[in-house]
Coordinates of C-alpha atoms and ligand atoms in Angstrom, one line a residue:
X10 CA 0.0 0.0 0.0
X11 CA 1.2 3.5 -0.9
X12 CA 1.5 6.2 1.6
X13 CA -0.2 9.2 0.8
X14 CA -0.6 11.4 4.3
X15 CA 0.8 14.9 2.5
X16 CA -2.7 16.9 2.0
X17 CA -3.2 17.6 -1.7
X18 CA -5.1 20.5 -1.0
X19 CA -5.9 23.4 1.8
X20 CA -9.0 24.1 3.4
X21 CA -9.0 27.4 1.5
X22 CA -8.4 26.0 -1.6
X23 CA -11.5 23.9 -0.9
X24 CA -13.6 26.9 0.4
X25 CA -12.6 28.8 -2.4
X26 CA -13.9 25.7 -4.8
X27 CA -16.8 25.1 -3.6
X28 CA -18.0 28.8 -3.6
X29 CA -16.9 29.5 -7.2
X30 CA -18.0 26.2 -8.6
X31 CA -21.4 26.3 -6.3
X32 CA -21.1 23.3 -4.0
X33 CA -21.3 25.1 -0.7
X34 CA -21.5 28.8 0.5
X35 CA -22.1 30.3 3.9
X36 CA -25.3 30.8 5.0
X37 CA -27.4 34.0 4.9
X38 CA -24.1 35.5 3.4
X39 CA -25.4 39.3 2.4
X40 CA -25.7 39.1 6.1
X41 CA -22.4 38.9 6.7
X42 CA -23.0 34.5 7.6
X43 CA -24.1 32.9 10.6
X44 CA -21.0 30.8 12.4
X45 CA -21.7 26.9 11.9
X46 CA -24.3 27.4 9.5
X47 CA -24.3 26.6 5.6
X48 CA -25.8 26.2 2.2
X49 CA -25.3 23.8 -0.5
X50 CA -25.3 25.3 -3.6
X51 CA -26.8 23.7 -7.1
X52 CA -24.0 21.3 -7.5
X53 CA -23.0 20.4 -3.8
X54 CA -27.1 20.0 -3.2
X55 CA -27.2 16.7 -5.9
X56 CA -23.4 15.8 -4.4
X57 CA -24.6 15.6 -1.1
X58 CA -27.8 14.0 -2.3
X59 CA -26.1 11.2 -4.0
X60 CA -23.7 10.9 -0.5
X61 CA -26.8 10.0 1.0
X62 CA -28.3 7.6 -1.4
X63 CA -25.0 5.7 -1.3
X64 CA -26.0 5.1 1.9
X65 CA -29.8 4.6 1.5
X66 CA -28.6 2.0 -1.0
X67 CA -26.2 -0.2 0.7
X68 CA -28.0 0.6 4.3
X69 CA -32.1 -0.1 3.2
X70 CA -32.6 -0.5 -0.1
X71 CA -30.2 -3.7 -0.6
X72 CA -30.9 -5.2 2.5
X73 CA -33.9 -6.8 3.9
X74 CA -32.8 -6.7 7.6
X75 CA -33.6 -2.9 7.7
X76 CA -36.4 -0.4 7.6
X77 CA -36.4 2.9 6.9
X78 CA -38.0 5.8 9.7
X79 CA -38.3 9.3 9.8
X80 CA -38.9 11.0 13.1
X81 CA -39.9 14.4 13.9
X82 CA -37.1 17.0 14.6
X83 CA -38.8 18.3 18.0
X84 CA -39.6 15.8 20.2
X85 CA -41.3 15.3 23.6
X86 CA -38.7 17.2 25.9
X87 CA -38.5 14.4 28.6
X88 CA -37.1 12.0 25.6
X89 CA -33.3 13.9 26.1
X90 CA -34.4 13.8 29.9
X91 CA -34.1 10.1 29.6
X92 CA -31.3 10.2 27.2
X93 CA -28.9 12.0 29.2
X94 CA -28.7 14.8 27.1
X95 CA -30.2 17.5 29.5
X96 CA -27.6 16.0 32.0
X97 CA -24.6 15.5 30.4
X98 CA -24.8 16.7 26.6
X99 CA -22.1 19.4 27.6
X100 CA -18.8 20.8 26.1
X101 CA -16.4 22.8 28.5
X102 CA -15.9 26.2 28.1
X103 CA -13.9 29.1 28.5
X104 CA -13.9 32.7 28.1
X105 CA -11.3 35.5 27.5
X106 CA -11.5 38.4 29.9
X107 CA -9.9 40.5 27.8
X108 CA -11.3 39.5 23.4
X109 CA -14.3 38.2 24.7
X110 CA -13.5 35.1 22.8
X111 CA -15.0 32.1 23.7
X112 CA -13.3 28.1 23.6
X113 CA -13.6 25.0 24.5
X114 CA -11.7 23.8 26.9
X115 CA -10.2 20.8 25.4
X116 CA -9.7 22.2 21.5
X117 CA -6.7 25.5 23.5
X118 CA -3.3 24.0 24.3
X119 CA -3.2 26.0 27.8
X120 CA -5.5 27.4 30.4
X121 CA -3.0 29.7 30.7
X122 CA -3.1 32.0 28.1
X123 CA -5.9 33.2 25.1
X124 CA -5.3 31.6 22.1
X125 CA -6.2 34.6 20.2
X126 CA -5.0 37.6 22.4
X127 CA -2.1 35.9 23.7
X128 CA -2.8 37.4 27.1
X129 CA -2.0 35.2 30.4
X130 CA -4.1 34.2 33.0
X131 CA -7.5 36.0 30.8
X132 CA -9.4 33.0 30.6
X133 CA -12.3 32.1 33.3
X134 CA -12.7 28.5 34.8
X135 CA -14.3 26.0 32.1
X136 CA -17.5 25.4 33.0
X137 CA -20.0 23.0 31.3
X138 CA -22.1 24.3 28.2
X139 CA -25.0 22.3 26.8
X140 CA -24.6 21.8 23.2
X141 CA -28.6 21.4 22.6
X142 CA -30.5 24.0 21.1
X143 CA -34.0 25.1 22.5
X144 CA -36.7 26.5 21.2
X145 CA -40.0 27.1 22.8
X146 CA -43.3 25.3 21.4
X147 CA -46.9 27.0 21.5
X148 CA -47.6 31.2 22.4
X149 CA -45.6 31.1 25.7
X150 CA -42.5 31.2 26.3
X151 CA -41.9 29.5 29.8
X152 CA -40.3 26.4 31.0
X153 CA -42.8 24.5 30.7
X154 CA -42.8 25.6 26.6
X155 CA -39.3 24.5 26.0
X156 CA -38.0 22.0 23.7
X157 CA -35.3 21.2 22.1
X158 CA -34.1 20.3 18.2
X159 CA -32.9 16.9 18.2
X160 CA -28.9 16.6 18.8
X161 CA -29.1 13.2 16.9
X162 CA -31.8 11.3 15.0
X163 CA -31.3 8.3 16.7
X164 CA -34.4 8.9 19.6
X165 CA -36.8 8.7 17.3
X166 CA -36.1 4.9 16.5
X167 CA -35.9 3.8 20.0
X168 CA -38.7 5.2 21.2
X169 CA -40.5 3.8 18.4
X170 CA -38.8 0.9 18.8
X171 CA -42.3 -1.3 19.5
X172 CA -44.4 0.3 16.6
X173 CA -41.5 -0.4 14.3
X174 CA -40.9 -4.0 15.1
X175 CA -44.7 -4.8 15.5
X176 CA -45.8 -2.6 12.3
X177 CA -43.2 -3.8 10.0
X178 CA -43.2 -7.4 11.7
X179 CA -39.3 -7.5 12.1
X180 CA -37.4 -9.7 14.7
X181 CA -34.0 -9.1 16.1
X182 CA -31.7 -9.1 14.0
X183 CA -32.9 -6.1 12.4
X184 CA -32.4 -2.4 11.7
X185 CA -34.0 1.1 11.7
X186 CA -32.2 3.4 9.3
X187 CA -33.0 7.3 9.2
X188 CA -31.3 10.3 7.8
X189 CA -32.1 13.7 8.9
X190 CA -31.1 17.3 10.1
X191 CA -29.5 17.4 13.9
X192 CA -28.9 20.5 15.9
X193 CA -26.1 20.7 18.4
X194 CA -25.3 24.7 19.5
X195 CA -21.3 24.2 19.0
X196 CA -19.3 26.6 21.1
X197 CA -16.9 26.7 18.1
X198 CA -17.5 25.7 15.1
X199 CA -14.8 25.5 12.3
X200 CA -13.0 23.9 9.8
X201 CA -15.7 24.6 7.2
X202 CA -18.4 22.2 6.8
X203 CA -16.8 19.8 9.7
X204 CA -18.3 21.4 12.8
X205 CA -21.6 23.1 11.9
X206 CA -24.3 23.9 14.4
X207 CA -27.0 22.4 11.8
X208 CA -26.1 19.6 10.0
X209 CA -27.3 15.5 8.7
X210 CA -26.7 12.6 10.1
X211 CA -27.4 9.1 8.7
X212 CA -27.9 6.7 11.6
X213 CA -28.6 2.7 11.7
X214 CA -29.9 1.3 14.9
X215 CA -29.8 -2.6 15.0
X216 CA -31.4 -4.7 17.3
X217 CA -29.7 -8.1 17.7
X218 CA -30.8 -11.0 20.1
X219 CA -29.1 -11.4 23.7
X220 CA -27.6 -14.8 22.7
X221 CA -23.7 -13.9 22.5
X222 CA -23.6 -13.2 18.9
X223 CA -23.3 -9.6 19.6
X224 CA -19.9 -9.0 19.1
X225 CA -19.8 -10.9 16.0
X226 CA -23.3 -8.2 14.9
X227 CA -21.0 -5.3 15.6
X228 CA -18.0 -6.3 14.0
X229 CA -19.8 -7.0 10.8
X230 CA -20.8 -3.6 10.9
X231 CA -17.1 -2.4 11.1
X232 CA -16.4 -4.2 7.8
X233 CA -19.3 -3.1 6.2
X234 CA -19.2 0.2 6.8
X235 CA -15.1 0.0 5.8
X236 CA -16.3 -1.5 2.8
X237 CA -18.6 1.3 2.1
X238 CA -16.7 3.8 2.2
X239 CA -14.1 1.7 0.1
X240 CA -16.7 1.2 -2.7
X241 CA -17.3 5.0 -3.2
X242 CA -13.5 5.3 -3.9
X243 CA -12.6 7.1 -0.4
X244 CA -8.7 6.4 -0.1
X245 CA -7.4 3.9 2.4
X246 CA -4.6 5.8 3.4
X247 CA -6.6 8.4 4.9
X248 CA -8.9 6.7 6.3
X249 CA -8.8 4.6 9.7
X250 CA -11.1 3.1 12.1
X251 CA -10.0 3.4 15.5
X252 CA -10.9 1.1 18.0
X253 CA -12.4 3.4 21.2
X254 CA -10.0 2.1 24.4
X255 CA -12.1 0.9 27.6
X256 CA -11.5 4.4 29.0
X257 CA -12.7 6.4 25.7
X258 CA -16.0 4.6 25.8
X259 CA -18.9 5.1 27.8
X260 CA -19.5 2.8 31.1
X261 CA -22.1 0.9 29.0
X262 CA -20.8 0.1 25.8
X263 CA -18.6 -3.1 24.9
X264 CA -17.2 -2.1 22.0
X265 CA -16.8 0.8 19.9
X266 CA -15.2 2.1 16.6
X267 CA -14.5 6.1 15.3
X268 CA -14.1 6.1 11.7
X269 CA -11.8 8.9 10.6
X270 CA -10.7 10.7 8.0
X271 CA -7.4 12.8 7.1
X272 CA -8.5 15.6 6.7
X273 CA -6.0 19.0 5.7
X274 CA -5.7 19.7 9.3
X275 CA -5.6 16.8 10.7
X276 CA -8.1 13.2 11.4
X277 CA -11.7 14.1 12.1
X278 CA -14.1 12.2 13.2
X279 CA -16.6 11.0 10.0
X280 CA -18.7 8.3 11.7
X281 CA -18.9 6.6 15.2
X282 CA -19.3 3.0 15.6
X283 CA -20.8 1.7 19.1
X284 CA -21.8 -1.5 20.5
X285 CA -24.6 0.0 23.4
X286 CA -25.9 -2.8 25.4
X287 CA -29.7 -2.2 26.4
X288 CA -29.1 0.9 27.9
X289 CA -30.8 3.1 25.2
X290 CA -34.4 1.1 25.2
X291 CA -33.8 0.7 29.1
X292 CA -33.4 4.2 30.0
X293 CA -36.3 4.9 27.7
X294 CA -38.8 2.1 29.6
X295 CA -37.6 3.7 32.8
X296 CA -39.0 6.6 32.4
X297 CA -41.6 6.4 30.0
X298 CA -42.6 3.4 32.2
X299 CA -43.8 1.9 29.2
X300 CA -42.2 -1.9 27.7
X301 CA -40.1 -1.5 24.9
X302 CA -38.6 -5.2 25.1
X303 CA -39.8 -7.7 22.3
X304 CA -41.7 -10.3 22.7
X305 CA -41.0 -13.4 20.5
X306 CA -43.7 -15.1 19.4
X307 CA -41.9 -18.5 19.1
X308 CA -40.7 -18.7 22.5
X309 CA -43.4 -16.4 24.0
X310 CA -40.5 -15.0 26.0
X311 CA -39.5 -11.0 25.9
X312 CA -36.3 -9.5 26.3
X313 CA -34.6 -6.5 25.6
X314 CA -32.3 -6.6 22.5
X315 CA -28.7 -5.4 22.2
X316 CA -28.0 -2.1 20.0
X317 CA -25.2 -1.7 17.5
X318 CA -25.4 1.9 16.0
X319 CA -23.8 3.2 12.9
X320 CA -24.0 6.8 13.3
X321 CA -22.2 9.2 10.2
X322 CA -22.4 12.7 9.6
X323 CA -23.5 13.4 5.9
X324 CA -21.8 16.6 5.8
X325 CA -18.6 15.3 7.1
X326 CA -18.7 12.3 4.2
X327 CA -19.8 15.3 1.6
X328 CA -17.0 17.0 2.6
X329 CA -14.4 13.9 2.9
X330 CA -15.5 13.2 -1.2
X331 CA -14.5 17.1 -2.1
X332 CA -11.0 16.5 0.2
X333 CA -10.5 13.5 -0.9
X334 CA -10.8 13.8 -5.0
X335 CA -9.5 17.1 -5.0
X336 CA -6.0 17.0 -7.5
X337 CA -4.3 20.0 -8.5
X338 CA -2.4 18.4 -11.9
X339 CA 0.4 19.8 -14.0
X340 CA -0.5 18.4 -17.8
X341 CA 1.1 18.7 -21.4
X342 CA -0.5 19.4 -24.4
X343 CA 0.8 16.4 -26.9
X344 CA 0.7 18.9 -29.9
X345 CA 1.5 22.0 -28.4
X346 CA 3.7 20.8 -25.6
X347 CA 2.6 23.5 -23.6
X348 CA 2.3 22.5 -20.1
X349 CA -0.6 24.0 -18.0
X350 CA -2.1 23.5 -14.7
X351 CA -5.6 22.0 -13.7
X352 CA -7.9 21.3 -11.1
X353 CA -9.7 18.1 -11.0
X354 CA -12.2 16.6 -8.8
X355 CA -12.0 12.5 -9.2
X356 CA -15.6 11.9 -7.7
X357 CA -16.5 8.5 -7.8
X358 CA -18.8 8.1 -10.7
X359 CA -22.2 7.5 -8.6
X360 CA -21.3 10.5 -6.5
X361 CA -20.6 12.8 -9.4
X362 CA -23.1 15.3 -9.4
X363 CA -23.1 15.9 -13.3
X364 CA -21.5 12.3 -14.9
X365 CA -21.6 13.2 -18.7
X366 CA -21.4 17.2 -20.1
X367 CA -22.1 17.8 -23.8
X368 CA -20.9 20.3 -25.7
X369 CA -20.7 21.6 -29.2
X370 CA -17.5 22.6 -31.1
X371 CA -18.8 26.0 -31.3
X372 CA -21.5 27.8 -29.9
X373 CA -22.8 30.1 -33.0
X374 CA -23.7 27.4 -35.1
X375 CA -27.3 26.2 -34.7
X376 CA -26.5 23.0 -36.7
X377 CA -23.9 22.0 -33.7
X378 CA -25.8 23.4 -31.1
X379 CA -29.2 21.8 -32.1
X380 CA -27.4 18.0 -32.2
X381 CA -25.7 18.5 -29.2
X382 CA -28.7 19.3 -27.1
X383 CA -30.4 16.5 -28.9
X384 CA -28.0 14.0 -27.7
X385 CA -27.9 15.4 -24.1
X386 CA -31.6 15.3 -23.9
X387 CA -31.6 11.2 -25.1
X388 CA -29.4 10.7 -22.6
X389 CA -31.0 12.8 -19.7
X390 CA -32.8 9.8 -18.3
X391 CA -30.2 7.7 -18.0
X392 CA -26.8 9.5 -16.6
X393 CA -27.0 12.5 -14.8
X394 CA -26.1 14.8 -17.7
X395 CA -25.1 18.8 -18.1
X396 CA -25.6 20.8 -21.7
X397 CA -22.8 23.6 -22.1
X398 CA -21.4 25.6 -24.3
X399 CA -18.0 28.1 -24.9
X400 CA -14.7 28.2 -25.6
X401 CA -13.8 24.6 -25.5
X402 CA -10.6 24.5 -23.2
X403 CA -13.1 26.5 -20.6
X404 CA -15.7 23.9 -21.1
X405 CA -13.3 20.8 -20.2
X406 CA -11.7 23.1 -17.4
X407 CA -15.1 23.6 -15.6
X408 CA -16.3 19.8 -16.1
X409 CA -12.6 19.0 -14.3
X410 CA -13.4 21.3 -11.9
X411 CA -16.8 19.7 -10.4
X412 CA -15.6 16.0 -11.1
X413 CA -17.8 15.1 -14.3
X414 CA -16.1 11.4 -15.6
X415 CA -17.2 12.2 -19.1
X416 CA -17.8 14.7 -21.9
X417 CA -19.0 14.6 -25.1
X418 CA -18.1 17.0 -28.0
X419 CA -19.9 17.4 -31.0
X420 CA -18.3 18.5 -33.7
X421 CA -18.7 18.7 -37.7
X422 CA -17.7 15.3 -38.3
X423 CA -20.6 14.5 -36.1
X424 CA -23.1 15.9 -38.3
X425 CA -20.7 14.1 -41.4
X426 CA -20.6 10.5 -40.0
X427 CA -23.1 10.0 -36.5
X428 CA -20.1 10.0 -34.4
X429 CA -18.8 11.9 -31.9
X430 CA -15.8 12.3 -29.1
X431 CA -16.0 10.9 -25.7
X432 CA -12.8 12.9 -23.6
X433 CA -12.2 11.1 -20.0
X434 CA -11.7 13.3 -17.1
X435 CA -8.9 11.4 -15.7
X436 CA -6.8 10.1 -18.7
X437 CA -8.0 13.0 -21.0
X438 CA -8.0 10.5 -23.5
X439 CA -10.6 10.6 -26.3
X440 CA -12.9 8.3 -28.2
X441 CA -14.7 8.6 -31.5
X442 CA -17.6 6.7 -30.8
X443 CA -21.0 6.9 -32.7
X444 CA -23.9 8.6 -31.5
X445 CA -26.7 5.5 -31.8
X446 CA -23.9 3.6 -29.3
X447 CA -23.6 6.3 -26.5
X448 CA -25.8 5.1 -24.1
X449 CA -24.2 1.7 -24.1
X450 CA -20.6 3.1 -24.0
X451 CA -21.3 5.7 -21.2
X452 CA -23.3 3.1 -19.1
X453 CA -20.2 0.4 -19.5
X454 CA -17.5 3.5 -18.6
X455 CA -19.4 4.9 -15.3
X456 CA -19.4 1.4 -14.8
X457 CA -16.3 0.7 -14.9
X458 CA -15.0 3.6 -12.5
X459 CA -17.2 2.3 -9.9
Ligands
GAP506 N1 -26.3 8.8 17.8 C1 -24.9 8.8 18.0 C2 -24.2 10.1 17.7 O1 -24.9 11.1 17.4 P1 -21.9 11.3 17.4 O2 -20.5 10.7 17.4 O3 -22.2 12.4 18.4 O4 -22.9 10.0 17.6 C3 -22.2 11.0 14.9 O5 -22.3 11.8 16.0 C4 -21.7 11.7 13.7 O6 -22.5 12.9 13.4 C5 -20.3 12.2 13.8 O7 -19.3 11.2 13.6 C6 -20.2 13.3 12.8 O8 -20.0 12.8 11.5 C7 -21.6 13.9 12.8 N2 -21.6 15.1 13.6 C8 -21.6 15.2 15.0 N3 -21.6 16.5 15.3 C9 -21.4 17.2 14.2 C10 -21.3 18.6 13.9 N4 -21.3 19.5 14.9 N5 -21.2 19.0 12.6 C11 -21.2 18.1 11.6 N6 -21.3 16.8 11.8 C12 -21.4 16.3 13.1

């Protein structure tokens, strides 16, 4: 295996792509932003999109073990009562006396001295900050009004637990699968789209029987989820899962996995991986006082399964696939030998948000224009596909740019002879292929880089 730990790419290089291209810009902008909020623009919006239905894919649709849910953001409050959130869901902070800036304890390298002013002995004690964010439900605003947007999605599948397994007649093993927005009021939030105050998770909650095989459920999960990641063309080298130490877990879990990613500043956390015990249905029957064990028919007995979760941030994977096919490339023109830079994005082609652009040689004539539009609108349906037109060398420079695999020119020989040329993002080699056989070719090629 290669070793590849330099980072191809800054975080302002990325930033500075993903505005200009329109994957992601900051939110409320003309505002002046909002810290730890974003938007995805019209390309990151079908990126992220497809992100997720790699998941949806492997995680639902190809599975028959798992069904999919989709809870409500608010939730009753006494749910994060029983989950420990209102207790514990806390980040240490500190403030500066003298900026007024605010950290959290355990991101500063002293106590001793603001990380921003410099100044000694300016910051207060830490002291614990809930991370959840409130809001207030009906006309009054009074305690007894408060609630909170969810800090994970993963509450709404346990405490549905029994209408889930009973209305979908499922039996441990099996799984809940939801992806949705989560709210957690960061005290600093960074690193782009990393650490946002608003952002998606996609979590998997499976249920497995109490009869030893637990272990073996969970570390399935850790090779599936390798796997996955694997598939969509993320790069081994900078990606590890690492195995939570007795200490780094909580009291009740057995086992547990963070998978990470390399990112320009260092690993970050993309997805955790926990083996839970009961405790999340048992804190939940506790005080709801209501039975969330199953009862199998076969043995008429009831117990309370075990939980393996799969828990991964869709913003953090969105922005792992940008990182991670990001290439800045010198490249020589064979008949000019001119050598030039360019950018290149090598999505995976089932994450790509455009796969095949078509062009014509030159915009001002209708002849070209009009067969080039007709060939992007035949293939519409099938591939994911992007009409443009220009100066050619600025055509193939933006398709580089947001990651498309493939792009068709049409040129006067194409209105001569049916055929036209297929260039490929990554070799830039070219293919005279004709027109009737596109679909075929295209299909085989995306294919083939999957
Ligand atoms: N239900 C388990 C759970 O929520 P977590 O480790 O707190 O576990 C799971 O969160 C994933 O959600 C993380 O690995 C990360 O990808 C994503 N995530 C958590 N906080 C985030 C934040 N502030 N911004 C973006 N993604 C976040």
């Amino acid at each position: 295996m290669t070793t590849d730990q330099t980072p191809r790419v800054t975080m302002e290089e990325i930033t500075a792509l993903a505005k200009r291209r329109g994957f992601i810009f900051q939110s409320s902008e003309i505002y002046g932003g909002i810290g730890g909020f974003f938007d995805y623009g019209p390309l990151g919006a079908i990126l992220k999109r497809n992100v997720k239905d790699a998941w949806w894919r492997e995680m639902v649709e190809l599975r028959d073990d798992i069904v999919a849910f989709d809870s409500s953001i608010v939730m009753h409050p006494s749910t994060w009562i029983a989950s420990g959130h209102v207790a514990n869901f806390s980040d240490k902070m500190v403030d500066c006396k003298n900026c007024k800036h605010r950290f959290r304890a355990d991101h500063i390298p002293s106590l001793e001295r603001c990380p921003d002013c410099g100044l000694k002995d300016t910051l207060t004690e830490p002291r614990a900050f809930n991370l959840m964010l409130q809001t207030s439900i009906g006309p009054l605003e009074d305690s007894a009004s408060r609630a909170y947007l969810r800090p994970e999605t993963a509450q709404g599948m346990f405490v549905n637990f029994k209408n889930i397994y009973q209305s979908a007649r499922k039996r441990p093993p099996f799984g809940i699968a939801q992806i949705g927005k989560s709210f957690r009021n960061e005290i600093t939030p960074g690193n782009f789209t990393y650490r946002m105050r608003e952002f998606e998770q996609a979590e998997l909650e499976y249920f497995v029987p109490d009869d030893g095989a637990d272990i073996v459920a969970y570390e399935r999960w850790v090779a599936a989820r390798k796997k996955w990641y694997s598939d969509y063309g993320v790069r081994e080298e900078r990606l590890r899962f690492y195995e939570l130490t007795d200490k780094e877990r909580p009291h009740y879990a057995k086992a547990g996995t963070d998978v990470e990613y390399l990112f320009p500043w260092g690993w970050g956390e993309l997805e955790s991986i926990a083996h839970r015990g009961t405790y999340d249905l048992d804190a939940h029957m506790q005080l709801s006082g209501k039975d969330l064990t199953y009862f199998d028919e076969a043995s008429k007995s009831k117990y309370t399964p075990i939980l393996i979760e799969s828990s991964a941030g869709m913003d953090r994977t969105t922005l792992t696939m940008l990182v991670d096919a990001y290439h800045n490339e010198t490249v020589r023109d064979a008949e000019s030998e001119k050598t030039t830079s360019r950018v290149v994005l090598r999505f995976h082609p089932k994450i790509a948000p455009v796969q095949v652009g078509v062009f014509p040689l030159a915009r001002n004539k209708s002849e070209l224009t009009e067969r080039a539009r007709t060939i992007e609108r035949a293939l519409r349906p099938y591939f994911r596909t992007q009409y443009d037109e220009g100066n050619v060398g600025q055509l193939y420079r933006r398709q580089d740019e947001i990651g498309t695999p493939l792009c068709i020119m049409v040129d006067y020989d194409s209105l001569a002879d049916g055929t036209v040329t297929v260039r490929d993002r990554d070799s830039m080699l070219q293919d005279r292929i004709a027109a009737t056989q596109l679909r075929a070719f295209l299909a085989e090629r995306l294919e083939a880089g999957s």
